[in-house]
PDB file of C-alpha atoms in Angstrom:
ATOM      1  CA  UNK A 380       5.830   2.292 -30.175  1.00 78.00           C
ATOM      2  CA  UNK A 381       2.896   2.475 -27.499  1.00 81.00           C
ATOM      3  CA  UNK A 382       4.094   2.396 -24.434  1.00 88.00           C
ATOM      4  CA  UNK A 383       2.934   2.507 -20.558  1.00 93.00           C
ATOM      5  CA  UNK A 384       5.173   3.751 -18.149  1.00 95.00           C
ATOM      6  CA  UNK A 385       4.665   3.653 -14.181  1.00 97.00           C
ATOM      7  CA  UNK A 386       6.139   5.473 -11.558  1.00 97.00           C
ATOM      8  CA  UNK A 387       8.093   4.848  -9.070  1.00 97.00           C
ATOM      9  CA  UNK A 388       9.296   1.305  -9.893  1.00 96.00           C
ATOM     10  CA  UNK A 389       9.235   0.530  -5.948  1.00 97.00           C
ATOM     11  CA  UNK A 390       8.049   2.312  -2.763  1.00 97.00           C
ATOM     12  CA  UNK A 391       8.621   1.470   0.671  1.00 97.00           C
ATOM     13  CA  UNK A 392       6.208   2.951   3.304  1.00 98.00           C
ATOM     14  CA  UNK A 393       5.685   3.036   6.750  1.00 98.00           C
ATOM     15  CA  UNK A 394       1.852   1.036   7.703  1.00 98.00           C
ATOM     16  CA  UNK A 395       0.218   4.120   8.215  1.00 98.00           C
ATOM     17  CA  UNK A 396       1.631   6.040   5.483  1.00 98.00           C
ATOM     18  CA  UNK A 397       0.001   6.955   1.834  1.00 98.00           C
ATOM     19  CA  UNK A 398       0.974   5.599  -1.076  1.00 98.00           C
ATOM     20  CA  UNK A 399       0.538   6.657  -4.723  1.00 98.00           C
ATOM     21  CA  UNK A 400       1.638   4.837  -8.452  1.00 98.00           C
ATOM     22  CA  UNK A 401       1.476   6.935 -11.426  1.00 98.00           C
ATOM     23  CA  UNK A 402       0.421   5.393 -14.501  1.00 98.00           C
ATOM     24  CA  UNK A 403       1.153   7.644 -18.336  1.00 97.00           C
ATOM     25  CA  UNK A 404       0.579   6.025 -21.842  1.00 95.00           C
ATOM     26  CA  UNK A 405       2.493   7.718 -24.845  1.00 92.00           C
ATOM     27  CA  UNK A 406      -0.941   7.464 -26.525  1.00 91.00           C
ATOM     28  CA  UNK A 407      -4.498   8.332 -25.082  1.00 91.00           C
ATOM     29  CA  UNK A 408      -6.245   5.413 -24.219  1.00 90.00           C
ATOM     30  CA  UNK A 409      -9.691   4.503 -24.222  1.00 89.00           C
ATOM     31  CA  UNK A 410      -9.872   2.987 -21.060  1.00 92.00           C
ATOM     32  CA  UNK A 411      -7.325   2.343 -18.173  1.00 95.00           C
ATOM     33  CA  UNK A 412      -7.054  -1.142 -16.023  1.00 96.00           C
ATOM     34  CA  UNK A 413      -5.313  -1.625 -12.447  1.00 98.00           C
ATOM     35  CA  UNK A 414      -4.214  -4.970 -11.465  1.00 98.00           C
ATOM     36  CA  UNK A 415      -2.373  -6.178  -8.184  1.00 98.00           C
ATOM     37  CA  UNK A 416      -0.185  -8.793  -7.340  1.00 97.00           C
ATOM     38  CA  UNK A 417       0.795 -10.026  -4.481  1.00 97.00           C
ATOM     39  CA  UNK A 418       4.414 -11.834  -4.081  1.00 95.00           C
ATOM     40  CA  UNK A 419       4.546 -15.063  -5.321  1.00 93.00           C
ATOM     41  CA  UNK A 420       1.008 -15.093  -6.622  1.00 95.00           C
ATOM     42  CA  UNK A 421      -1.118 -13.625  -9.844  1.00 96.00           C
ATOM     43  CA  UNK A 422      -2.663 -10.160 -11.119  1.00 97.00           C
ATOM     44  CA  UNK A 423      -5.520  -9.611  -9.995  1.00 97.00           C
ATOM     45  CA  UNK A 424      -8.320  -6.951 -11.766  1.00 96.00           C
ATOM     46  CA  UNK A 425      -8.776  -4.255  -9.475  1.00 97.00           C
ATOM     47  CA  UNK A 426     -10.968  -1.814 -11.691  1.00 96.00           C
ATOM     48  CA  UNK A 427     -11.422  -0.348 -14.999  1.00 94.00           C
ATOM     49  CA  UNK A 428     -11.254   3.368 -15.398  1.00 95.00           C
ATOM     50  CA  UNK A 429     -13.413   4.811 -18.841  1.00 92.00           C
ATOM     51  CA  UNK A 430     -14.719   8.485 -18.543  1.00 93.00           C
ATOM     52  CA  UNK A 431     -11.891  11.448 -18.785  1.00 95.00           C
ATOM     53  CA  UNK A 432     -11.245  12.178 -15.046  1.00 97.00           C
ATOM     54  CA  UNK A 433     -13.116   9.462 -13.990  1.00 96.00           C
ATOM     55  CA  UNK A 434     -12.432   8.530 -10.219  1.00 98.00           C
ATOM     56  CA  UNK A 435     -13.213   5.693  -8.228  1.00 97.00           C
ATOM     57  CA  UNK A 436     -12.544   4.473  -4.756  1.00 97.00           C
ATOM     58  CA  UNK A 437     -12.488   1.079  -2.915  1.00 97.00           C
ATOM     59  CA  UNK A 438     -12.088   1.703   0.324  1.00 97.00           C
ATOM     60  CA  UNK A 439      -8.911   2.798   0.877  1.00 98.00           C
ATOM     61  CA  UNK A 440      -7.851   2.685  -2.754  1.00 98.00           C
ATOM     62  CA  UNK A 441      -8.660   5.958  -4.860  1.00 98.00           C
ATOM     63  CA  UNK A 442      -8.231   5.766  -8.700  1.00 98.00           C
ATOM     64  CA  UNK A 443      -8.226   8.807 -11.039  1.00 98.00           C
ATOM     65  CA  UNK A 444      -7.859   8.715 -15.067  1.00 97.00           C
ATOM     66  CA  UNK A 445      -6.998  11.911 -16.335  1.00 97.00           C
ATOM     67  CA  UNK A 446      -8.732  14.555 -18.230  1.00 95.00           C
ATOM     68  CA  UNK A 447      -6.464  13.438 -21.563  1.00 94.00           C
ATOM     69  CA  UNK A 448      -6.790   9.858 -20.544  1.00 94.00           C
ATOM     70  CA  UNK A 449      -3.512   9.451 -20.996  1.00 95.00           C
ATOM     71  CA  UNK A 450      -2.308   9.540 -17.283  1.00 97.00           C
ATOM     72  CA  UNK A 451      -3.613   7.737 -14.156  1.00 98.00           C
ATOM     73  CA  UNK A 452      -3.554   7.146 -10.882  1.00 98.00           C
ATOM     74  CA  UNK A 453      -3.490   4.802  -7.692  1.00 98.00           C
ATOM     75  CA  UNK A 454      -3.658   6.180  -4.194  1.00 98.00           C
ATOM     76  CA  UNK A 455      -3.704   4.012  -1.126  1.00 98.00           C
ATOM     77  CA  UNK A 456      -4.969   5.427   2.387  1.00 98.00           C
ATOM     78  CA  UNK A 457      -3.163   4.587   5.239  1.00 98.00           C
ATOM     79  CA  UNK A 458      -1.639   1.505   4.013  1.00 98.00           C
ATOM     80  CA  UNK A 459      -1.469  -1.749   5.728  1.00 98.00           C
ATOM     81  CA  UNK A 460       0.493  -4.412   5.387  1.00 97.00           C
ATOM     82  CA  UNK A 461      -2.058  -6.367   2.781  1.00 97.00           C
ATOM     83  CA  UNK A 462      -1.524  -3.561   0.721  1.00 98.00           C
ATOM     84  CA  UNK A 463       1.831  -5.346  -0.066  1.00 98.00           C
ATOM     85  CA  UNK A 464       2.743  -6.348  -3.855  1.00 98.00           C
ATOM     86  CA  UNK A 465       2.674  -4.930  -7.404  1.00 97.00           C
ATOM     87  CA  UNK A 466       0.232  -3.105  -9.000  1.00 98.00           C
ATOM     88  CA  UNK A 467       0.440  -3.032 -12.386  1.00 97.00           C
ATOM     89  CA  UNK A 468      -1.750  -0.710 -14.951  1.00 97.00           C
ATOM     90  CA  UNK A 469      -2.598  -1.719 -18.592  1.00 95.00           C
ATOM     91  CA  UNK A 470      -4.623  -0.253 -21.383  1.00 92.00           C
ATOM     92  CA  UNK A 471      -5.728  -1.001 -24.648  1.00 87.00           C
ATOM     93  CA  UNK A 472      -3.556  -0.038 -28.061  1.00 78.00           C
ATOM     94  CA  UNK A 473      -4.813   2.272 -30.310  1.00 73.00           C
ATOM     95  CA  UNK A 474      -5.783   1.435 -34.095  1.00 68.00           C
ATOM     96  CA  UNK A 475      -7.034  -2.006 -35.110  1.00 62.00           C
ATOM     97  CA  UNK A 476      -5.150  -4.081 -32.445  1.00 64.00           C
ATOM     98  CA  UNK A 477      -6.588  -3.509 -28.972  1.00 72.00           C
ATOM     99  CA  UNK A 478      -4.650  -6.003 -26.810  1.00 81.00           C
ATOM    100  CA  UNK A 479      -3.476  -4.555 -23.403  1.00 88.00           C
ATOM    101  CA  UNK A 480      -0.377  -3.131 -23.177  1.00 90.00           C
ATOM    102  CA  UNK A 481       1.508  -3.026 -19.504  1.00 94.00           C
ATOM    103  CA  UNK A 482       3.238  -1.036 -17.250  1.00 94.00           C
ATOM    104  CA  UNK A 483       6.042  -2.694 -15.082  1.00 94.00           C
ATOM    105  CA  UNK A 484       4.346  -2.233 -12.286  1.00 96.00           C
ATOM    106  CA  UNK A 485       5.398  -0.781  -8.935  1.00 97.00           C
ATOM    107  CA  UNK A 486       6.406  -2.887  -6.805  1.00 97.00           C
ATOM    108  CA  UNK A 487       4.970  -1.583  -2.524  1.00 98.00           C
ATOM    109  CA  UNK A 488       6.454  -2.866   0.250  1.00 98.00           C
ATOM    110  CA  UNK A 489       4.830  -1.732   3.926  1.00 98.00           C
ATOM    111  CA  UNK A 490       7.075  -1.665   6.680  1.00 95.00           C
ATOM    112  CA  UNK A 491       5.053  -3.083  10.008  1.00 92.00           C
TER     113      UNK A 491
ATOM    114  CA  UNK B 738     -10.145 -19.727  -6.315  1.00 62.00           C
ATOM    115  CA  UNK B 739     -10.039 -17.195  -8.823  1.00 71.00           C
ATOM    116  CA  UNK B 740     -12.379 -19.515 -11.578  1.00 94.00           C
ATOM    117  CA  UNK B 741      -9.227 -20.197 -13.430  1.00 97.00           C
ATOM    118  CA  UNK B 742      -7.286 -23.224 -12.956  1.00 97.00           C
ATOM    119  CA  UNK B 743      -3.575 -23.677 -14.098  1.00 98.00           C
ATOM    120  CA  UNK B 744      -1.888 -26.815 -13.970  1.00 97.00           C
ATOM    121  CA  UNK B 745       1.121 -27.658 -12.983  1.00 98.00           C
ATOM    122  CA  UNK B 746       1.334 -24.860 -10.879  1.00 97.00           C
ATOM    123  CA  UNK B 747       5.397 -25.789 -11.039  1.00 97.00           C
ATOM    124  CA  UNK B 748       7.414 -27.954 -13.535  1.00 97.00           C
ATOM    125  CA  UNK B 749      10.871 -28.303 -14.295  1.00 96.00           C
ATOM    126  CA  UNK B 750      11.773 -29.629 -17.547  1.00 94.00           C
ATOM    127  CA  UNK B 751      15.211 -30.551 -19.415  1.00 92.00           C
ATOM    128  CA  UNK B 752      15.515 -28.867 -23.014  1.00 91.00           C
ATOM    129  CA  UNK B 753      14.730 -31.829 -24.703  1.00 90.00           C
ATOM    130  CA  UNK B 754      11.515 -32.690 -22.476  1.00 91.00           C
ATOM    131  CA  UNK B 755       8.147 -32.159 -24.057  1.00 95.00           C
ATOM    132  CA  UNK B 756       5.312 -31.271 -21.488  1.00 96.00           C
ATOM    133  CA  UNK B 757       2.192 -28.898 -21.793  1.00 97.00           C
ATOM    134  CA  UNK B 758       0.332 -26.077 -19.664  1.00 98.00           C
ATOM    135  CA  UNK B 759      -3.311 -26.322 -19.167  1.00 98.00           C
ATOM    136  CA  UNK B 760      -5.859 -23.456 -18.395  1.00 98.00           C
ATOM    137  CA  UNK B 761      -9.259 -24.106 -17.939  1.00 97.00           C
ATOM    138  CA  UNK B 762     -11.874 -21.189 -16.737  1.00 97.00           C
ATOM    139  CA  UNK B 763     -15.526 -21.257 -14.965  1.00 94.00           C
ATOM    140  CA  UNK B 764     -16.466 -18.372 -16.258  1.00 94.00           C
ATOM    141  CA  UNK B 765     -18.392 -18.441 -19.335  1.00 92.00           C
ATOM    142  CA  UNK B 766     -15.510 -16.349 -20.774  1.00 92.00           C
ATOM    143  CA  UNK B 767     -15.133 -16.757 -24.703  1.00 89.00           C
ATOM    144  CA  UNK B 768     -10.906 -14.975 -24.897  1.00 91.00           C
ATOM    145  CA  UNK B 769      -8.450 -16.602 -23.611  1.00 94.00           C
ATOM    146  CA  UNK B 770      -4.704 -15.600 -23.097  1.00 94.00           C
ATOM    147  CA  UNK B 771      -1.085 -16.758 -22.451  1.00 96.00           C
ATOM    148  CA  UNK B 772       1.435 -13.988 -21.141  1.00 97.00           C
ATOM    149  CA  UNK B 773       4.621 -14.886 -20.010  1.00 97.00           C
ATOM    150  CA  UNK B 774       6.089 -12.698 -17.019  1.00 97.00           C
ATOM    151  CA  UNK B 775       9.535 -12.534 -16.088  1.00 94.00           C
ATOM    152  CA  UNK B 776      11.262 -10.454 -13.767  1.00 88.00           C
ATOM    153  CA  UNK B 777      11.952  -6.362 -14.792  1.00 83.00           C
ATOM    154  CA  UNK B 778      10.135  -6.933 -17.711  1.00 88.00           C
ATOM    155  CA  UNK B 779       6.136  -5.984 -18.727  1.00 88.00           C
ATOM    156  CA  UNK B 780       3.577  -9.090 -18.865  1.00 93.00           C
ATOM    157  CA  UNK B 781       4.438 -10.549 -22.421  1.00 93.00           C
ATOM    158  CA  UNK B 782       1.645 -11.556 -24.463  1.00 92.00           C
ATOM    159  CA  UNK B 783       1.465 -14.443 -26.250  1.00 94.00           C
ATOM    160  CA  UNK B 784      -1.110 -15.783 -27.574  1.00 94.00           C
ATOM    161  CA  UNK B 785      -5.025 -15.065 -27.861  1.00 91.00           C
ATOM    162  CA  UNK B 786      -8.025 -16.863 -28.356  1.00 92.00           C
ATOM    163  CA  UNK B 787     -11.398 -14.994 -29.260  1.00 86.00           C
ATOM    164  CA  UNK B 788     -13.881 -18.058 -29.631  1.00 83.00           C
ATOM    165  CA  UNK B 789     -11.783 -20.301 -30.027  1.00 79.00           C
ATOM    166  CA  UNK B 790     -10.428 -18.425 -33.052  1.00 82.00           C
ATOM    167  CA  UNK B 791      -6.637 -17.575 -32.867  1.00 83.00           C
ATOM    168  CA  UNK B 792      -6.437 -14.265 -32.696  1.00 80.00           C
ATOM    169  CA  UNK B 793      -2.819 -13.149 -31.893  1.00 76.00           C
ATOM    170  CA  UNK B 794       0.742 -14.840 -31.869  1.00 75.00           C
ATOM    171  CA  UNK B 795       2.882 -12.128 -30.926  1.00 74.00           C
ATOM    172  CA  UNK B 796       6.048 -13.591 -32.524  1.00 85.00           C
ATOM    173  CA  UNK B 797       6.595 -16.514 -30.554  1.00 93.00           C
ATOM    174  CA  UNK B 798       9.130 -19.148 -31.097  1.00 94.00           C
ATOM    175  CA  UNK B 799       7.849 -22.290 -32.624  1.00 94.00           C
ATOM    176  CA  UNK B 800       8.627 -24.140 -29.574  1.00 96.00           C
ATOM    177  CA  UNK B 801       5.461 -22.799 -27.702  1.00 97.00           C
ATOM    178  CA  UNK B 802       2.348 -24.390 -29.067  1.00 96.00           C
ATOM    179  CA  UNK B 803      -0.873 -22.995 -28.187  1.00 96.00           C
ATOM    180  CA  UNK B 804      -4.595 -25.390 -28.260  1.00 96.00           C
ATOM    181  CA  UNK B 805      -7.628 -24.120 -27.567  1.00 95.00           C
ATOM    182  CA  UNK B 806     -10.533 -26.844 -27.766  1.00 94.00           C
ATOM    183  CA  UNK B 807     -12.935 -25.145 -26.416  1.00 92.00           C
ATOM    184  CA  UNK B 808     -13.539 -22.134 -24.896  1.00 90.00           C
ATOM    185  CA  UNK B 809     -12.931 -23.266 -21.513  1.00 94.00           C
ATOM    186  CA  UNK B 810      -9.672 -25.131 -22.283  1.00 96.00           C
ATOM    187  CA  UNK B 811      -6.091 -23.745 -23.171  1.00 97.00           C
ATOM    188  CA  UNK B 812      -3.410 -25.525 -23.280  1.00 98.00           C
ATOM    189  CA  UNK B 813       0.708 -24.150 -23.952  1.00 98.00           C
ATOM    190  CA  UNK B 814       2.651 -27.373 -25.510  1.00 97.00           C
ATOM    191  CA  UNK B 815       6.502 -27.466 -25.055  1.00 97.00           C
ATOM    192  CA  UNK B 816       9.466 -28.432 -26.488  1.00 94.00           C
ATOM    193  CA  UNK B 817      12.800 -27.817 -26.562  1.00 94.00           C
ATOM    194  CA  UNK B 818      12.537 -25.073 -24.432  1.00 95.00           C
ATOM    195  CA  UNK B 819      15.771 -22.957 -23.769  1.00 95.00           C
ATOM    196  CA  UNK B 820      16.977 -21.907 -20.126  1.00 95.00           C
ATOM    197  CA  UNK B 821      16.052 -17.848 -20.871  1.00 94.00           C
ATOM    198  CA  UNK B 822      12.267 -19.391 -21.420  1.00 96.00           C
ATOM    199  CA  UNK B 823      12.344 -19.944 -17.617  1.00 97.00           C
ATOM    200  CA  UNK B 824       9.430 -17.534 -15.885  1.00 97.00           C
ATOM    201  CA  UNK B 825       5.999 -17.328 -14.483  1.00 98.00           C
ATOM    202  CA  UNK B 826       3.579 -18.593 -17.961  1.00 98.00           C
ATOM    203  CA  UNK B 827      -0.102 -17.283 -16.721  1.00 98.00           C
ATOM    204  CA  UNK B 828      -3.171 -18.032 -18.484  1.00 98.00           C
ATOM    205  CA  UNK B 829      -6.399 -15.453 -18.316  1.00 96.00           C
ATOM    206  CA  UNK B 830      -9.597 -15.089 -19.418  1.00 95.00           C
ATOM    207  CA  UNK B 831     -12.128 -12.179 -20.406  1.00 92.00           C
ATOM    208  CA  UNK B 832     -15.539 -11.537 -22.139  1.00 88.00           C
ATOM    209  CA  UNK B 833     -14.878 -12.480 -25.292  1.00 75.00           C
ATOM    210  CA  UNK B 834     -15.488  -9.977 -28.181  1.00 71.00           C
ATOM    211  CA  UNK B 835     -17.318  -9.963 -31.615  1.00 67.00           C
ATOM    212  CA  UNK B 836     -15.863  -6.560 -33.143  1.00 66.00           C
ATOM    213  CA  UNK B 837     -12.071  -5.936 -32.586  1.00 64.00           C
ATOM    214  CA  UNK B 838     -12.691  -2.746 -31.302  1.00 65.00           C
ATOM    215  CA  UNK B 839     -14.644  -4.132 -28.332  1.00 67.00           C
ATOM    216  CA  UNK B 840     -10.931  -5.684 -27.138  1.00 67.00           C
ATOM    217  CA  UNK B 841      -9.489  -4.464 -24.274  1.00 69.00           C
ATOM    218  CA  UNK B 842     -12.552  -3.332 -22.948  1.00 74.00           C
ATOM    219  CA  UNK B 843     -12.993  -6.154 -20.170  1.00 81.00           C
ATOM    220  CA  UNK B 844     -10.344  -6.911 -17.541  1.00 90.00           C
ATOM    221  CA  UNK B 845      -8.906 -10.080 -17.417  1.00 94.00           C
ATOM    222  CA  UNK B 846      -9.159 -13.252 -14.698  1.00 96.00           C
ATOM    223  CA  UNK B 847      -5.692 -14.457 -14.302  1.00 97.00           C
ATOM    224  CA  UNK B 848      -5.105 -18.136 -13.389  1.00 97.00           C
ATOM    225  CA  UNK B 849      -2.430 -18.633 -10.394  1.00 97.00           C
ATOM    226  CA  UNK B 850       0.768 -19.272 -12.937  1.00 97.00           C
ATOM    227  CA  UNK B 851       2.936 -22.320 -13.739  1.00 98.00           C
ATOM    228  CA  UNK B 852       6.662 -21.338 -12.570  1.00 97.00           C
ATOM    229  CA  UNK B 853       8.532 -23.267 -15.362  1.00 97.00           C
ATOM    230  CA  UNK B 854      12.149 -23.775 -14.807  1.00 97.00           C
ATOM    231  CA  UNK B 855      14.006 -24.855 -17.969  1.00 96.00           C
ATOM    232  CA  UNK B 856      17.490 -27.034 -17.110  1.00 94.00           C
TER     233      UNK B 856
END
């Protein structure tokens, strides 16, 4: 079936240090959401991705959707240590049924 | 504040205990969502409301109820719950949609989670 697979599964950086999350579907995808979560708390939208090789920065953050739009990714500046939780990508199935499908996430822990 | 409100944000219920989840959004969102996250595994849909209309019940286990009222309210009734139904249950909310295709095209507004513990 569809899947969405992230890479690595966890990360631990130095604060200071960069920090990227890979996202790949098994299908291409018509658009391409990032989510955090924090420990103990709730995803959060971060952005939506639409346009093959679309990027988009927040500040420190720097998301790319590949040219296939199958693949994405999350880069993180310099992290600090409220970069700290999951982020978690999800895009929409193909065909008739649209719900999101999910990575597992990767899981960032910043070392002070 | 993230404009949706979960309730109980923690509850611990026998197997034979009946109790229910409520979601309610500020939003002026028309879908509605319950996932169910547990550990090492992907967010777990469960059920979807696209005004108001049941859209999706991704093979869950009679003993999960969804009720959606109104588009602001969702509730998760349940009963007789086993111990592996233990996890995180979060509600969200997006723009609803009026052609099928148009789903998935919003992200979602997650409520903060009820932790349910099943004894």
């Amino acid at each position: 079936g569809q899947q969405v697979m992230q890479i690595p599964q966890y990360q631990h950086v130095q604060e200071g240090e960069d920090f990227t999350t890979y996202c790949n579907s098994s299908t291409t995808l018509s658009n391409i959401q990032w989510y955090k979560q924090r420990p103990g708390g709730h995803p959060v939208f971060l952005i939506q991705l639409v346009k093959s090789g679309e990027v988009k920065k927040q500040k420190r953050l720097t998301f790319q959707f590949g040219e296939a739009k199958k693949n994405s990714s999350l880069h993180i500046t310099a992290t600090q240590t409220t970069d700290v939780g999951t982020y978690f990508c999800a895009g929409p199935r193909t065909g008739n049924n649209r719900k999101l499908i999910w990575g597992l996430g990767t899981s960032l822990a910043v070392n002070p | 504040e993230t404009g949706v409100t979960q309730t109980p944000r923690h509850l611990v219920m026998g197997m034979t205990n009946k109790k229910s989840l409520k979601c309610e959004q500020h939003l002026g969102h028309n879908a509605m969502y319950w996932y169910k996250q547990s550990a090492k595994k992907p967010l777990e849909l469960m059920f979807v409301y696209n005004f108001k209309e049941q859209t999706e019940n991704n093979s869950v286990p009679s003993r999960f109820s969804p009720e959606c009222p109104n588009s602001s309210h969702l509730f998760l009734h349940l009963h007789t719950l086993q111990p592996e139904d233990s996890a995180l249950y979060l509600c969200a909310s997006s723009q609803g949609y009026l052609h099928p295709e148009r789903e998935g095209r919003y992200g979602y507004t997650f409520g903060s989670g009820t932790r349910l513990t099943v004894v």
